[in-house]
Amino acid sequence: MELDTTEIIGQSTSLKEVFRVLGKVAPTDSTVLVTGESGTGKELLVRALHRNSSRCDKPFVPINCGAIPKDLLESELFGHEKGAFTHALRMRPGRFELADGGTIFLDEIGEMELGLQVKILRVLQEKEIERVGGTGSKKVDVRVVAATNRDLEKEVEAGRFREDLFYRLNVIPLHLPPLRERGGDVAVLADYFMGSFCRKGGRKKISFSPEVKRALEFYAWPGNVRELENIMERLSILTEGNTASVEDLPRKILDNLAEMPLAAMAAASVASSTGAVADVSSLVTPSASLSDTAVPQSFVWPTLADLQKYQMNLRDFLDNMEERLLREALEVAGGVKNQAAEVLGIKRTTLIEKLKKRNME
Ligand SMILES: Nc1ncnc2c1ncn2[C@@H]1O[C@H](COP(=O)(O)OP(=O)(O)OP(=O)(O)O)[C@@H](O)[C@H]1O
Ligand SMILES: [Mg+2]
């Protein structure tokens, strides 16, 4: 059967790899753990997983483990018997029972407390649940899919997540890379969202000036696809005329750019070699902190004066330089570590070590 990934927009190699695994795992009953930073599309992916499974015409039951008060979560998940606690006036089935035959989506599983984690492990192993205040257990046929934006391995190390549950959930890991590692997807998504917001708003589709395109490309997108979506909505409302220009962009994006002189320089050289607009300085606002160094006319080695200017010691300064180069290499390589290492002229293992140290993985 053809994999249906409509709604999940993007053509980057890293996203295609996610689709490849999705295609294999969707038809099975395996437990899947979806990880990725906030706003990378974890929920979208889990819904696609259910849609592409043999359980697709059975219930899909999401529950946000981080949003429900701790003392209520157990009865939400497993239900309760009449009289189980003060307000339990009648029996109520839990989400596992409601999901029978289908898929339960345990979102933000990293927020779940240890006591309840044991009970989830039990359901996964025994395939049966026990209602709060109940005496017997009940068989359920539920596929479990969990998601988190935490690093569960670290949570396990810190004693906040049960190791046994982690391994039981992590049978098939699906990792959604951050948007900044998806290369050209930023442009594809920006275009897609802009088109859809303009359609909804009943206006002609707004296009982007070349500077805006480059700004979007080099912004780090800490809020990932959700942030891009929100910014496109904002542009679709605030832009006068049919082309969005740099002035229409939120301050945050411009400031971020000013702090990426090397990447901006690379953009300029690529742009000029392809005959596109090369004036990156128009992107950088004069008041931004590092803007005066953003577009040096020729390369100048840093001096002690630079350390003083940025109030950094040698180590921080070098760390900073290194991080910029690492980010740029990853961007250029579209997130492919082998290629990024090659661009940097270091071993892949060295690169991975450096990324780990900075939590950039
Ligand atoms: N590849 C994509 N194509 C189109 N829309 C996307 C894509 N990825 C995410 N989105 C949209 O971005 C928003 C955030 O996605 P989603 O809620 O799935 O992220 P999440 O990883 O679950 O975030 P959080 O960790 O904050 O819960 C949603 O509006 C979703 O529709
Ligand atoms: Mg989510």
mmCIF file of N, CA and C and ligand atoms in Angstrom, residues 7-10 15 19 36-45 64 105 107-108 147-149 176 182 185 189 192-193 224-227 229, ligand 1:
data_model
loop_
_atom_site.group_PDB
_atom_site.id
_atom_site.type_symbol
_atom_site.label_atom_id
_atom_site.label_comp_id
_atom_site.label_asym_id
_atom_site.label_seq_id
_atom_site.Cartn_x
_atom_site.Cartn_y
_atom_site.Cartn_z
ATOM 1 N N GLU A 7 -0.089 16.279 4.076
ATOM 2 C CA GLU A 7 -0.055 17.138 5.274
ATOM 3 C C GLU A 7 1.357 17.312 5.804
ATOM 4 N N ILE A 8 2.201 16.278 5.662
ATOM 5 C CA ILE A 8 3.574 16.442 6.144
ATOM 6 C C ILE A 8 4.409 16.931 4.969
ATOM 7 N N ILE A 9 4.700 18.223 4.987
ATOM 8 C CA ILE A 9 5.344 18.843 3.836
ATOM 9 C C ILE A 9 6.858 18.830 4.004
ATOM 10 N N GLY A 10 7.568 18.544 2.911
ATOM 11 C CA GLY A 10 9.022 18.589 2.951
ATOM 12 C C GLY A 10 9.640 17.558 2.034
ATOM 13 N N LEU A 15 13.923 14.143 6.165
ATOM 14 C CA LEU A 15 12.491 13.842 6.292
ATOM 15 C C LEU A 15 12.138 12.586 5.489
ATOM 16 N N PHE A 19 10.163 9.133 6.556
ATOM 17 C CA PHE A 19 9.067 8.495 5.806
ATOM 18 C C PHE A 19 9.381 7.027 5.491
ATOM 19 N N GLY A 36 11.885 14.537 19.060
ATOM 20 C CA GLY A 36 12.159 15.736 18.263
ATOM 21 C C GLY A 36 11.831 16.962 19.089
ATOM 22 N N GLU A 37 12.488 18.050 18.735
ATOM 23 C CA GLU A 37 12.251 19.302 19.452
ATOM 24 C C GLU A 37 10.789 19.722 19.309
ATOM 25 N N SER A 38 10.404 20.667 20.139
ATOM 26 C CA SER A 38 9.048 21.187 20.081
ATOM 27 C C SER A 38 8.760 21.783 18.701
ATOM 28 N N GLY A 39 7.589 21.456 18.155
ATOM 29 C CA GLY A 39 7.174 22.052 16.887
ATOM 30 C C GLY A 39 7.734 21.377 15.645
ATOM 31 N N THR A 40 8.347 20.196 15.801
ATOM 32 C CA THR A 40 8.923 19.531 14.626
ATOM 33 C C THR A 40 7.897 18.664 13.889
ATOM 34 N N GLY A 41 6.708 18.523 14.448
ATOM 35 C CA GLY A 41 5.670 17.761 13.751
ATOM 36 C C GLY A 41 5.454 16.355 14.290
ATOM 37 N N LYS A 42 5.759 16.159 15.574
ATOM 38 C CA LYS A 42 5.634 14.822 16.149
ATOM 39 C C LYS A 42 4.184 14.323 16.093
ATOM 40 N N GLU A 43 3.261 15.220 16.464
ATOM 41 C CA GLU A 43 1.860 14.799 16.470
ATOM 42 C C GLU A 43 1.368 14.480 15.055
ATOM 43 N N LEU A 44 1.772 15.313 14.124
ATOM 44 C CA LEU A 44 1.409 15.102 12.723
ATOM 45 C C LEU A 44 1.882 13.720 12.250
ATOM 46 N N LEU A 45 3.102 13.379 12.644
ATOM 47 C CA LEU A 45 3.697 12.107 12.245
ATOM 48 C C LEU A 45 2.946 10.930 12.862
ATOM 49 N N ASN A 64 -2.274 13.924 26.368
ATOM 50 C CA ASN A 64 -1.078 14.689 26.669
ATOM 51 C C ASN A 64 -0.710 14.497 28.140
ATOM 52 N N PHE A 105 -2.033 7.452 21.799
ATOM 53 C CA PHE A 105 -0.861 8.307 21.603
ATOM 54 C C PHE A 105 -0.505 8.968 22.938
ATOM 55 N N ASP A 107 1.397 11.376 24.467
ATOM 56 C CA ASP A 107 2.203 12.537 24.098
ATOM 57 C C ASP A 107 2.913 13.053 25.351
ATOM 58 N N GLU A 108 4.099 13.613 25.175
ATOM 59 C CA GLU A 108 4.902 14.141 26.287
ATOM 60 C C GLU A 108 5.111 13.087 27.358
ATOM 61 N N ALA A 147 5.465 10.030 22.401
ATOM 62 C CA ALA A 147 6.323 11.095 21.865
ATOM 63 C C ALA A 147 6.869 11.932 23.014
ATOM 64 N N THR A 148 8.019 12.526 22.769
ATOM 65 C CA THR A 148 8.601 13.416 23.772
ATOM 66 C C THR A 148 9.580 14.372 23.114
ATOM 67 N N ASN A 149 9.721 15.562 23.703
ATOM 68 C CA ASN A 149 10.788 16.440 23.205
ATOM 69 C C ASN A 149 11.983 16.407 24.150
ATOM 70 N N LEU A 176 12.419 13.154 14.542
ATOM 71 C CA LEU A 176 12.176 14.252 13.612
ATOM 72 C C LEU A 176 13.264 15.299 13.788
ATOM 73 N N ARG A 182 16.903 20.719 8.033
ATOM 74 C CA ARG A 182 16.174 20.145 6.898
ATOM 75 C C ARG A 182 16.402 20.901 5.599
ATOM 76 N N ASP A 185 13.779 22.547 3.034
ATOM 77 C CA ASP A 185 12.400 22.431 3.499
ATOM 78 C C ASP A 185 11.846 23.738 4.046
ATOM 79 N N LEU A 189 8.230 24.841 2.993
ATOM 80 C CA LEU A 189 7.184 25.023 4.009
ATOM 81 C C LEU A 189 6.678 26.460 4.040
ATOM 82 N N TYR A 192 4.364 26.875 1.233
ATOM 83 C CA TYR A 192 3.125 26.132 1.482
ATOM 84 C C TYR A 192 2.219 26.873 2.467
ATOM 85 N N PHE A 193 2.804 27.300 3.600
ATOM 86 C CA PHE A 193 1.995 27.987 4.616
ATOM 87 C C PHE A 193 1.480 29.330 4.080
ATOM 88 N N ASN A 224 10.902 25.652 15.429
ATOM 89 C CA ASN A 224 10.705 24.720 14.314
ATOM 90 C C ASN A 224 9.493 25.050 13.433
ATOM 91 N N VAL A 225 8.807 24.013 12.943
ATOM 92 C CA VAL A 225 7.763 24.259 11.935
ATOM 93 C C VAL A 225 6.630 25.131 12.500
ATOM 94 N N ARG A 226 6.331 24.930 13.782
ATOM 95 C CA ARG A 226 5.262 25.738 14.371
ATOM 96 C C ARG A 226 5.608 27.225 14.287
ATOM 97 N N GLU A 227 6.849 27.561 14.570
ATOM 98 C CA GLU A 227 7.278 28.961 14.528
ATOM 99 C C GLU A 227 7.187 29.504 13.095
ATOM 100 N N GLU A 229 5.224 28.433 10.741
ATOM 101 C CA GLU A 229 3.797 28.540 10.424
ATOM 102 C C GLU A 229 3.233 29.854 10.983
HETATM 103 N N1 LIG B 1 6.258 18.843 7.840
HETATM 104 C C1 LIG B 1 5.175 19.589 8.147
HETATM 105 N N2 LIG B 1 4.341 20.008 7.173
HETATM 106 C C2 LIG B 1 3.291 20.787 7.450
HETATM 107 N N3 LIG B 1 2.966 21.193 8.680
HETATM 108 C C3 LIG B 1 3.749 20.814 9.704
HETATM 109 C C4 LIG B 1 4.896 19.992 9.491
HETATM 110 N N4 LIG B 1 5.487 19.756 10.670
HETATM 111 C C5 LIG B 1 4.754 20.406 11.591
HETATM 112 N N5 LIG B 1 3.710 21.057 11.028
HETATM 113 C C6 LIG B 1 2.734 21.916 11.712
HETATM 114 O O1 LIG B 1 3.442 22.563 12.770
HETATM 115 C C7 LIG B 1 2.670 22.599 13.953
HETATM 116 C C8 LIG B 1 3.365 21.824 15.050
HETATM 117 O O2 LIG B 1 3.352 20.435 14.750
HETATM 118 P P1 LIG B 1 3.114 19.339 15.884
HETATM 119 O O3 LIG B 1 2.063 19.786 16.831
HETATM 120 O O4 LIG B 1 2.916 18.036 15.204
HETATM 121 O O5 LIG B 1 4.542 19.414 16.580
HETATM 122 P P2 LIG B 1 5.072 18.669 17.882
HETATM 123 O O6 LIG B 1 6.392 18.117 17.525
HETATM 124 O O7 LIG B 1 4.025 17.739 18.392
HETATM 125 O O8 LIG B 1 5.288 19.891 18.879
HETATM 126 P P3 LIG B 1 5.269 19.884 20.501
HETATM 127 O O9 LIG B 1 6.478 19.132 20.963
HETATM 128 O O10 LIG B 1 5.394 21.333 20.834
HETATM 129 O O11 LIG B 1 3.997 19.257 20.922
HETATM 130 C C9 LIG B 1 1.316 22.016 13.590
HETATM 131 O O12 LIG B 1 0.442 23.064 13.237
HETATM 132 C C10 LIG B 1 1.626 21.139 12.391
HETATM 133 O O13 LIG B 1 0.511 21.014 11.564
#
